[in-house]
Coordinates of C-alpha atoms in Angstrom, one line a residue:
M46 CA 0.1 -0.3 0.0
R47 CA 1.5 3.5 -0.8
F48 CA 0.6 6.9 0.8
R49 CA 1.4 10.5 -0.6
H50 CA 2.9 12.4 2.3
P51 CA 2.0 15.9 2.3
D52 CA 5.5 16.6 1.6
G53 CA 5.1 14.9 -1.8
S54 CA 7.3 11.8 -0.9
T55 CA 5.8 8.3 -1.1
V56 CA 5.4 6.0 2.1
H57 CA 4.9 2.5 1.8
L58 CA 3.1 0.1 4.2
A59 CA 3.5 -3.5 4.2
Y60 CA 2.8 -6.5 6.2
C61 CA 5.7 -9.2 7.2
T62 CA 5.3 -12.5 5.7
N63 CA 7.3 -14.1 8.7
V64 CA 3.8 -14.9 9.9
H65 CA 3.4 -17.5 7.2
P66 CA 6.7 -19.7 7.9
A67 CA 8.4 -21.0 5.1
E68 CA 11.9 -22.1 4.7
T69 CA 11.9 -23.0 0.8
L70 CA 11.3 -21.1 -2.4
D71 CA 8.4 -23.5 -3.1
G72 CA 6.9 -22.5 0.4
V73 CA 7.3 -18.5 -0.4
L74 CA 5.5 -18.9 -3.5
A75 CA 2.8 -20.8 -1.6
Q76 CA 2.6 -17.8 0.7
L77 CA 2.0 -15.5 -2.0
R78 CA -1.1 -17.6 -3.4
D79 CA -2.6 -18.8 -0.2
H80 CA -2.2 -16.0 1.9
C81 CA -0.9 -12.5 0.4
E82 CA -2.8 -12.5 -2.5
P83 CA -6.0 -13.0 -0.4
V84 CA -5.1 -10.3 2.0
R85 CA -4.7 -8.1 -1.0
K86 CA -8.2 -8.9 -2.2
R87 CA -10.1 -8.4 1.3
L88 CA -8.7 -5.1 1.3
G89 CA -10.0 -4.0 -2.2
R90 CA -6.5 -3.1 -3.7
D91 CA -4.9 -3.9 -6.8
R92 CA -1.6 -3.7 -5.3
L93 CA -0.5 -4.7 -1.8
G94 CA 3.2 -4.4 -0.4
I95 CA 4.7 -7.3 1.7
G96 CA 7.8 -7.2 3.7
L97 CA 8.9 -10.4 2.5
W98 CA 11.0 -13.1 4.9
L99 CA 13.5 -15.2 3.0
A100 CA 14.9 -17.9 5.1
K101 CA 18.4 -19.2 4.4
D102 CA 17.6 -21.8 1.9
A103 CA 15.0 -19.8 -0.3
A104 CA 17.2 -17.1 -0.3
R105 CA 20.3 -19.1 -1.6
A106 CA 18.0 -20.9 -4.1
L107 CA 17.0 -17.4 -5.7
G108 CA 20.5 -16.1 -5.5
T109 CA 21.9 -18.9 -7.8
D110 CA 19.3 -19.3 -10.0
P111 CA 18.5 -16.3 -12.0
V112 CA 15.5 -17.9 -13.8
A113 CA 13.9 -18.6 -10.2
L114 CA 14.5 -14.9 -9.3
R115 CA 12.5 -13.8 -12.6
G116 CA 10.1 -16.2 -11.7
L117 CA 9.5 -14.8 -8.3
R118 CA 9.2 -11.4 -9.6
T119 CA 6.6 -12.4 -11.9
E120 CA 4.7 -14.2 -9.7
L121 CA 4.5 -11.0 -7.2
D122 CA 3.6 -8.9 -10.1
R123 CA 0.9 -11.4 -11.2
R124 CA -0.7 -11.6 -7.9
G125 CA -0.4 -7.8 -7.3
L126 CA 1.9 -7.9 -4.6
E127 CA 5.4 -5.6 -4.4
V128 CA 8.3 -5.9 -2.2
V129 CA 10.3 -2.8 -1.1
T130 CA 11.5 -4.2 2.2
L131 CA 12.7 -7.5 3.8
N132 CA 12.6 -8.7 7.1
G133 CA 16.5 -10.3 7.4
F134 CA 16.5 -11.1 11.2
P135 CA 15.6 -14.6 11.3
Y136 CA 18.0 -16.9 9.4
E137 CA 16.2 -19.9 9.6
G138 CA 13.8 -22.0 11.7
F139 CA 11.3 -19.2 12.3
G140 CA 8.4 -22.0 11.7
A141 CA 9.9 -24.3 14.2
E142 CA 7.9 -25.7 17.2
E143 CA 10.4 -23.7 19.4
V144 CA 12.3 -20.9 18.1
K145 CA 13.3 -18.9 21.6
Y146 CA 17.0 -18.2 21.6
R147 CA 17.8 -19.7 18.3
V148 CA 16.5 -16.8 16.3
Y149 CA 19.5 -14.6 17.5
K150 CA 21.8 -17.0 15.6
P151 CA 24.2 -16.4 13.3
D152 CA 24.9 -13.0 14.9
W153 CA 26.8 -10.1 13.3
A154 CA 30.1 -11.7 14.7
D155 CA 29.3 -14.7 12.5
P156 CA 30.3 -14.7 8.7
E157 CA 27.0 -16.4 7.8
R158 CA 25.0 -13.2 8.9
L159 CA 27.2 -10.9 6.8
A160 CA 26.7 -13.1 3.7
H161 CA 23.1 -13.8 4.2
T162 CA 22.5 -10.2 4.5
C163 CA 24.5 -9.3 1.3
D164 CA 22.4 -12.1 -0.4
L165 CA 19.2 -10.5 0.7
A166 CA 20.5 -7.1 -0.5
R167 CA 21.2 -8.3 -3.9
L168 CA 17.8 -10.0 -4.1
L169 CA 16.0 -6.9 -3.0
A170 CA 17.6 -4.9 -5.4
A171 CA 16.2 -7.3 -8.1
L172 CA 12.6 -7.3 -6.6
L173 CA 12.1 -3.8 -6.4
P174 CA 9.2 -2.1 -8.0
A175 CA 10.2 -0.4 -11.5
D176 CA 9.5 2.9 -10.0
V177 CA 11.0 2.5 -6.7
T178 CA 15.0 2.7 -6.3
E179 CA 15.2 2.3 -2.6
G180 CA 15.0 -0.7 -0.4
T181 CA 15.5 -1.6 3.1
I182 CA 16.2 -4.9 5.4
S183 CA 15.8 -5.0 9.2
T184 CA 18.3 -7.4 11.1
L185 CA 19.3 -8.7 14.1
P186 CA 20.7 -5.7 16.6
L187 CA 24.0 -7.4 16.5
A188 CA 23.8 -10.2 18.9
W189 CA 22.0 -11.7 21.9
R190 CA 23.5 -10.1 25.0
T191 CA 25.2 -13.2 26.5
A192 CA 28.9 -14.3 25.2
Y193 CA 29.2 -11.1 23.3
D194 CA 32.6 -9.8 24.3
E195 CA 35.0 -7.1 22.8
Q196 CA 36.4 -9.5 20.4
R197 CA 33.0 -10.3 18.9
A198 CA 32.2 -6.8 19.0
D199 CA 35.1 -6.0 17.0
A200 CA 33.9 -8.7 14.3
A201 CA 30.7 -7.3 14.3
R202 CA 31.9 -3.7 13.7
T203 CA 34.1 -5.0 10.9
A204 CA 31.3 -7.1 9.2
L205 CA 29.0 -4.0 9.3
V206 CA 31.5 -1.8 7.7
T207 CA 32.1 -4.8 4.7
L208 CA 28.3 -4.6 4.6
A209 CA 28.3 -0.8 4.0
E210 CA 31.0 -1.1 1.3
R211 CA 29.2 -3.9 -0.5
L212 CA 26.0 -2.0 -0.5
D213 CA 27.9 0.9 -2.1
A214 CA 29.2 -1.5 -4.9
L215 CA 25.3 -2.7 -5.4
E216 CA 24.0 0.6 -6.0
E217 CA 26.7 1.4 -8.5
L218 CA 26.0 -1.7 -10.5
T219 CA 22.3 -1.8 -10.2
G220 CA 21.0 2.0 -9.4
R221 CA 19.1 0.5 -6.3
S222 CA 20.0 1.6 -3.0
I223 CA 19.9 -0.7 -0.3
R224 CA 19.8 0.2 3.4
I225 CA 19.9 -2.1 6.7
G226 CA 18.3 -1.3 9.9
L227 CA 19.5 -2.9 13.0
E228 CA 16.4 -3.7 15.0
P229 CA 16.5 -3.0 19.0
E230 CA 15.2 -5.7 21.0
P231 CA 14.8 -6.5 24.5
G232 CA 17.7 -9.0 25.7
C233 CA 20.2 -8.1 22.9
T234 CA 23.3 -6.3 22.9
V235 CA 21.3 -3.3 21.4
E236 CA 17.9 -3.4 23.3
T237 CA 17.0 0.2 23.0
T238 CA 17.3 3.2 20.7
A239 CA 19.8 4.6 22.9
D240 CA 22.1 1.3 22.8
A241 CA 22.1 1.6 19.0
I242 CA 23.9 5.1 18.9
A243 CA 27.3 4.0 19.8
P244 CA 27.8 0.9 17.5
L245 CA 26.2 2.6 14.4
T246 CA 28.1 5.8 15.1
A247 CA 31.2 3.6 15.3
V248 CA 30.3 2.1 11.8
A249 CA 30.1 5.7 10.5
R250 CA 27.8 5.0 7.5
T251 CA 24.6 5.8 8.4
D252 CA 23.6 6.6 4.8
R253 CA 23.5 2.9 4.8
I254 CA 23.1 1.2 8.1
G255 CA 20.7 2.8 10.6
L256 CA 17.7 1.7 12.6
C257 CA 14.6 -0.4 12.4
L258 CA 12.1 0.7 14.9
D259 CA 10.0 -1.9 16.2
T260 CA 7.1 -0.2 18.2
C261 CA 6.5 -3.4 20.2
H262 CA 10.2 -3.4 21.3
L263 CA 10.1 0.1 22.0
A264 CA 7.1 -0.1 24.2
T265 CA 8.3 -3.3 26.0
S266 CA 11.5 -1.4 27.2
F267 CA 9.2 1.6 28.1
E268 CA 11.0 4.0 25.9
D269 CA 9.3 7.3 25.2
P270 CA 8.9 7.6 21.2
H271 CA 9.4 11.5 21.3
T272 CA 12.6 11.0 23.6
A273 CA 13.8 7.9 21.4
L274 CA 13.4 9.5 18.3
T275 CA 15.0 12.9 19.4
G276 CA 18.0 11.2 20.5
L277 CA 18.3 9.4 17.3
A278 CA 17.9 12.4 15.2
T279 CA 20.6 14.5 17.5
A280 CA 22.9 11.5 16.8
G281 CA 22.4 11.4 13.2
I282 CA 21.0 7.9 13.0
P283 CA 18.3 7.3 10.5
V284 CA 15.2 5.3 10.9
V285 CA 15.4 3.2 7.6
K286 CA 12.2 1.6 8.4
S287 CA 9.6 0.9 11.2
Q288 CA 7.5 -2.2 12.2
L289 CA 4.1 -1.7 13.5
S290 CA 3.5 -3.7 16.3
A291 CA 2.0 -3.8 19.5
A292 CA 3.3 -5.5 23.1
L293 CA 1.1 -7.1 25.8
H294 CA 0.6 -4.7 28.8
A295 CA -0.6 -5.8 32.2
E296 CA -1.3 -2.7 34.6
H297 CA -1.4 -4.5 38.2
P298 CA 0.7 -7.7 37.5
R299 CA 0.6 -8.5 41.3
L300 CA -3.2 -9.3 40.9
P301 CA -4.1 -13.1 40.7
D302 CA -6.7 -12.6 37.9
V303 CA -3.8 -10.6 35.9
R304 CA -1.3 -13.3 36.5
E305 CA -3.6 -15.9 35.2
A306 CA -4.3 -14.0 32.0
L307 CA -0.7 -13.5 31.4
A308 CA 0.0 -17.0 31.9
A309 CA -2.2 -17.9 28.9
F310 CA 0.3 -16.1 26.8
D311 CA 3.3 -18.0 28.1
E312 CA 3.7 -20.3 25.1
P313 CA 6.8 -22.5 24.0
R314 CA 7.3 -21.2 20.5
F315 CA 8.9 -17.8 20.8
L316 CA 10.7 -15.7 23.7
H317 CA 8.6 -13.0 25.4
Q318 CA 11.1 -10.9 27.1
T319 CA 9.2 -9.1 30.0
R320 CA 9.9 -5.7 31.6
T321 CA 8.9 -3.4 34.1
V322 CA 10.2 -0.1 35.6
T323 CA 10.8 1.0 39.3
T324 CA 12.7 4.0 40.7
A325 CA 15.8 1.9 40.2
G326 CA 15.4 1.8 36.6
L327 CA 14.2 -0.9 33.9
H328 CA 14.0 -4.6 35.2
G329 CA 13.7 -7.7 33.0
T330 CA 13.1 -11.5 32.5
D331 CA 14.2 -13.3 29.1
D332 CA 10.6 -14.9 29.0
L333 CA 7.0 -14.6 30.4
G334 CA 7.1 -17.5 32.3
D335 CA 10.4 -16.4 34.2
A336 CA 8.4 -13.5 35.2
L337 CA 5.2 -15.3 36.5
T338 CA 7.3 -17.9 38.4
G339 CA 9.0 -16.6 41.6
T340 CA 10.3 -13.0 42.4
A341 CA 12.6 -12.2 39.5
L342 CA 10.4 -9.3 38.4
P343 CA 9.2 -6.7 40.7
D344 CA 5.4 -6.4 40.6
T345 CA 4.8 -3.0 42.1
G346 CA 4.3 -1.4 38.7
A347 CA 3.0 -2.5 35.0
W348 CA 4.5 -5.3 33.0
R349 CA 5.0 -5.3 29.2
A350 CA 5.9 -8.4 27.5
H351 CA 7.3 -8.9 24.1
F352 CA 4.5 -10.7 22.6
H353 CA 3.2 -9.2 19.4
V354 CA -0.5 -8.8 19.7
P355 CA -3.0 -8.1 16.8
L356 CA -3.1 -4.1 16.4
H357 CA -6.9 -4.2 16.1
A358 CA -7.8 -6.5 18.7
A359 CA -6.3 -5.9 22.2
P360 CA -6.3 -8.5 24.9
A361 CA -9.3 -8.8 26.9
A362 CA -9.4 -7.1 30.3
P363 CA -7.6 -7.2 32.7
L364 CA -4.8 -7.2 29.8
T365 CA -4.5 -4.8 27.0
S366 CA -1.8 -3.6 24.7
T367 CA 0.7 -1.0 24.0
L368 CA -1.1 0.3 20.6
P369 CA -0.9 3.9 22.1
V370 CA 2.9 3.6 22.0
L371 CA 2.4 2.7 18.3
K372 CA 0.1 5.6 17.5
D373 CA 2.6 8.2 19.0
T374 CA 5.6 6.7 17.7
L375 CA 3.7 6.9 14.1
T376 CA 2.7 10.4 14.6
H377 CA 6.4 11.3 15.3
L378 CA 7.6 9.4 12.3
V379 CA 5.3 10.3 9.7
G380 CA 2.9 13.2 11.3
G381 CA 5.5 16.0 10.7
A382 CA 6.5 18.2 7.7
E383 CA 8.4 15.2 6.4
P384 CA 8.5 11.7 6.9
R385 CA 11.4 10.1 9.4
T386 CA 10.9 6.9 7.3
R387 CA 9.4 5.9 4.3
H388 CA 8.8 2.0 5.0
L389 CA 6.5 0.7 7.4
E390 CA 5.6 -2.8 8.3
V391 CA 3.0 -4.4 10.1
E392 CA 4.8 -7.6 11.9
T393 CA 2.2 -9.6 13.9
Y394 CA 4.1 -13.1 13.6
T395 CA 2.4 -14.7 16.8
W396 CA -0.9 -15.1 15.3
Q397 CA -0.6 -19.0 15.9
A398 CA 0.9 -18.6 19.3
L399 CA -1.8 -16.7 20.5
P400 CA -4.0 -18.2 23.6
A401 CA -6.0 -20.9 21.6
E402 CA -9.4 -19.1 21.6
L403 CA -7.9 -16.4 20.1
R404 CA -6.3 -18.0 17.2
P405 CA -7.2 -17.8 13.8
R406 CA -8.9 -21.1 12.7
G407 CA -7.7 -21.7 9.4
R408 CA -6.3 -19.2 6.2
A409 CA -9.5 -17.2 5.9
Q410 CA -9.5 -16.1 9.3
L411 CA -5.8 -15.3 9.4
A412 CA -6.2 -13.3 6.1
D413 CA -9.2 -11.7 7.8
G414 CA -7.2 -10.7 10.8
I415 CA -4.0 -9.3 8.7
A416 CA -6.4 -7.2 6.6
A417 CA -7.9 -5.6 9.7
E418 CA -4.5 -4.7 11.0
L419 CA -3.6 -3.3 7.6
T420 CA -7.0 -1.3 7.7
L421 CA -6.2 0.1 11.0
A422 CA -2.7 1.4 10.1
R423 CA -4.2 2.8 6.8
D424 CA -6.4 4.8 9.1
L425 CA -3.7 6.0 11.2
L426 CA -1.5 7.2 8.4
T427 CA -4.6 8.8 6.5
D428 CA -5.8 10.7 9.9
L429 CA -2.1 12.0 9.8
G430 CA -2.9 13.7 6.6
L431 CA -1.4 11.0 4.4
K432 CA -3.4 10.1 1.1
E433 CA -3.7 6.5 0.0
L434 CA -2.8 5.9 -3.7
P435 CA -4.0 3.6 -6.0

């Protein structure tokens, strides 16, 4: 979906296909047919943006077979779909029964992460619509915080510098500018927007490598959108893309009924980092279950958990979502005289991890839910003065 900002520029809205796990090229093509095109039709659109997730095997198949790559481009066009952004965070296995800590491997100290990201950049340059010259890719915020010493930090910095150089060469070759956004996430070495400033400044190539702002992660860490974005602007760090998502919020976690409601979201597939703020600062656990058992997390203030809940359907009381943080962030990102980012991506990948009574029953209900999320995002953008384009 495309929107005209009051400054005349185009803002793109997509939804991320990591909600439809697929490890192979055949699986990606099936996603387009079975999920993405039905969402587009529900929205009554001739064209729909998707934030494509290409796992390692799918990316390699496309990178080594020009015919397959042309076939994917043809299939996107045939189904009324376009790609200006990729989700390069998960490497493989995102549809496994247990993902948890595996999603952070390989990290930016491992050669595989650089190789995979360069593969994605080349593919995105070939997949961009004919009238679009800039693409973006979100990626791991360097590494999970444990076992990340100075030696691995040096390796990660070197990899990012090499990446920037390769992106320069790619633009010279193709005329397409691809930018990478580190995506701060609770528990990682870059957990907040403030954490991102030093490593990105060290790379000194913010024309190529900036930040992907995930509004669920921002809210989980209790970051104020205005403060976060002001800090990034002061440091000269661009927001190359933003993922529109909402976290799980519990205002009174010490109450038994609140804990019972939270327990329904403690599931085995994904990691749900949980945070609270006290006068001593931010406290957290690596997973929601860790917060619910024992006294690892203070319960005198609100808890937020890294669980991407559907934008249009907040959990029932006594829980809610951090949708207000998303709205506030979006106002600061695109509500001004010019947009701070032009690539927006709805990223609720946890539909099948929701409590059983909230999960979609089949493809049709899932498509209905994704279309409803995109409708909400569209309305937020038009309320900010952006005009939806055909």
